[in-house]
Amino acid sequence: MKTINILITSVGGDIGSNMIRILKEQNIFKCHITGTDIQDYIFCKKDLDCFYKVPRVLAKNYMNEIM
């Protein structure tokens, strides 16, 4: 089964954390989930394969950090 890489931003929020839960529970495809947020301490961090703290979306270096 092919692994799909998925990036979810704002994983500390309700929608981001629910997306992680749904992706982990599904059995249709295998996924490697990378999450980003402006905070270091988030509830669902343990459910991610990778996590990166990034600046706010309006910061000049946001896109460089995402890439």
Short mmCIF file of C-alpha atoms in Angstrom, two decimals:
data_model
loop_
_atom_site.label_atom_id
_atom_site.label_comp_id
_atom_site.label_asym_id
_atom_site.label_seq_id
_atom_site.Cartn_x
_atom_site.Cartn_y
_atom_site.Cartn_z
CA MET A 1 0.00 0.00 0.00
CA LYS A 2 1.37 3.40 -0.99
CA THR A 3 1.89 5.98 1.76
CA ILE A 4 0.42 9.44 1.22
CA ASN A 5 2.14 12.44 2.83
CA ILE A 6 -0.32 14.90 4.35
CA LEU A 7 0.40 18.35 5.80
CA ILE A 8 -2.15 19.79 8.22
CA THR A 9 -1.68 23.35 9.44
CA SER A 10 -3.13 24.70 12.70
CA VAL A 11 -3.23 21.24 14.24
CA GLY A 12 -3.82 22.77 17.67
CA GLY A 13 -7.34 23.82 16.67
CA ASP A 14 -10.55 21.79 16.64
CA ILE A 15 -10.62 21.16 12.90
CA GLY A 16 -6.95 20.20 12.65
CA SER A 17 -7.09 17.77 15.56
CA ASN A 18 -10.30 16.18 14.20
CA MET A 19 -8.70 15.74 10.78
CA ILE A 20 -5.80 13.89 12.40
CA ARG A 21 -8.16 11.60 14.31
CA ILE A 22 -10.19 10.81 11.18
CA LEU A 23 -7.10 10.08 9.08
CA LYS A 24 -5.64 7.79 11.76
CA GLU A 25 -8.92 5.84 12.10
CA GLN A 26 -9.52 5.24 8.39
CA ASN A 27 -8.28 2.06 6.66
CA ILE A 28 -8.49 3.16 3.02
CA PHE A 29 -4.90 4.34 2.63
CA LYS A 30 -1.74 4.64 4.69
CA CYS A 31 -0.71 8.19 5.56
CA HIS A 32 2.25 10.04 7.04
CA ILE A 33 0.85 13.11 8.79
CA THR A 34 2.94 16.21 9.35
CA GLY A 35 1.40 18.97 11.43
CA THR A 36 2.25 22.61 12.01
CA ASP A 37 1.09 25.17 14.53
CA ILE A 38 2.23 28.46 16.07
CA GLN A 39 2.26 26.84 19.52
CA ASP A 40 4.71 24.20 20.75
CA TYR A 41 2.38 22.46 23.16
CA ILE A 42 -0.69 21.02 21.46
CA PHE A 43 -2.94 18.17 22.51
CA CYS A 44 -2.74 16.01 19.37
CA LYS A 45 1.05 16.28 18.87
CA LYS A 46 1.49 12.64 19.95
CA ASP A 47 -0.73 11.48 17.07
CA LEU A 48 1.45 13.09 14.39
CA ASP A 49 4.36 11.53 12.54
CA CYS A 50 6.14 14.92 12.43
CA PHE A 51 5.46 18.30 14.00
CA TYR A 52 6.92 21.75 13.27
CA LYS A 53 6.36 25.02 15.06
CA VAL A 54 5.93 27.75 12.46
CA PRO A 55 5.26 31.50 12.57
CA ARG A 56 1.85 33.02 11.94
CA VAL A 57 0.61 32.92 8.35
CA LEU A 58 1.07 36.69 7.96
CA ALA A 59 4.77 36.54 8.91
CA LYS A 60 7.21 37.23 6.09
CA ASN A 61 9.04 33.93 6.54
CA TYR A 62 5.91 31.73 6.79
CA MET A 63 6.20 30.19 3.30
CA ASN A 64 9.92 29.51 3.76
CA GLU A 65 9.18 27.69 7.01
CA ILE A 66 6.43 25.62 5.41
CA MET A 67 8.64 24.63 2.50
#
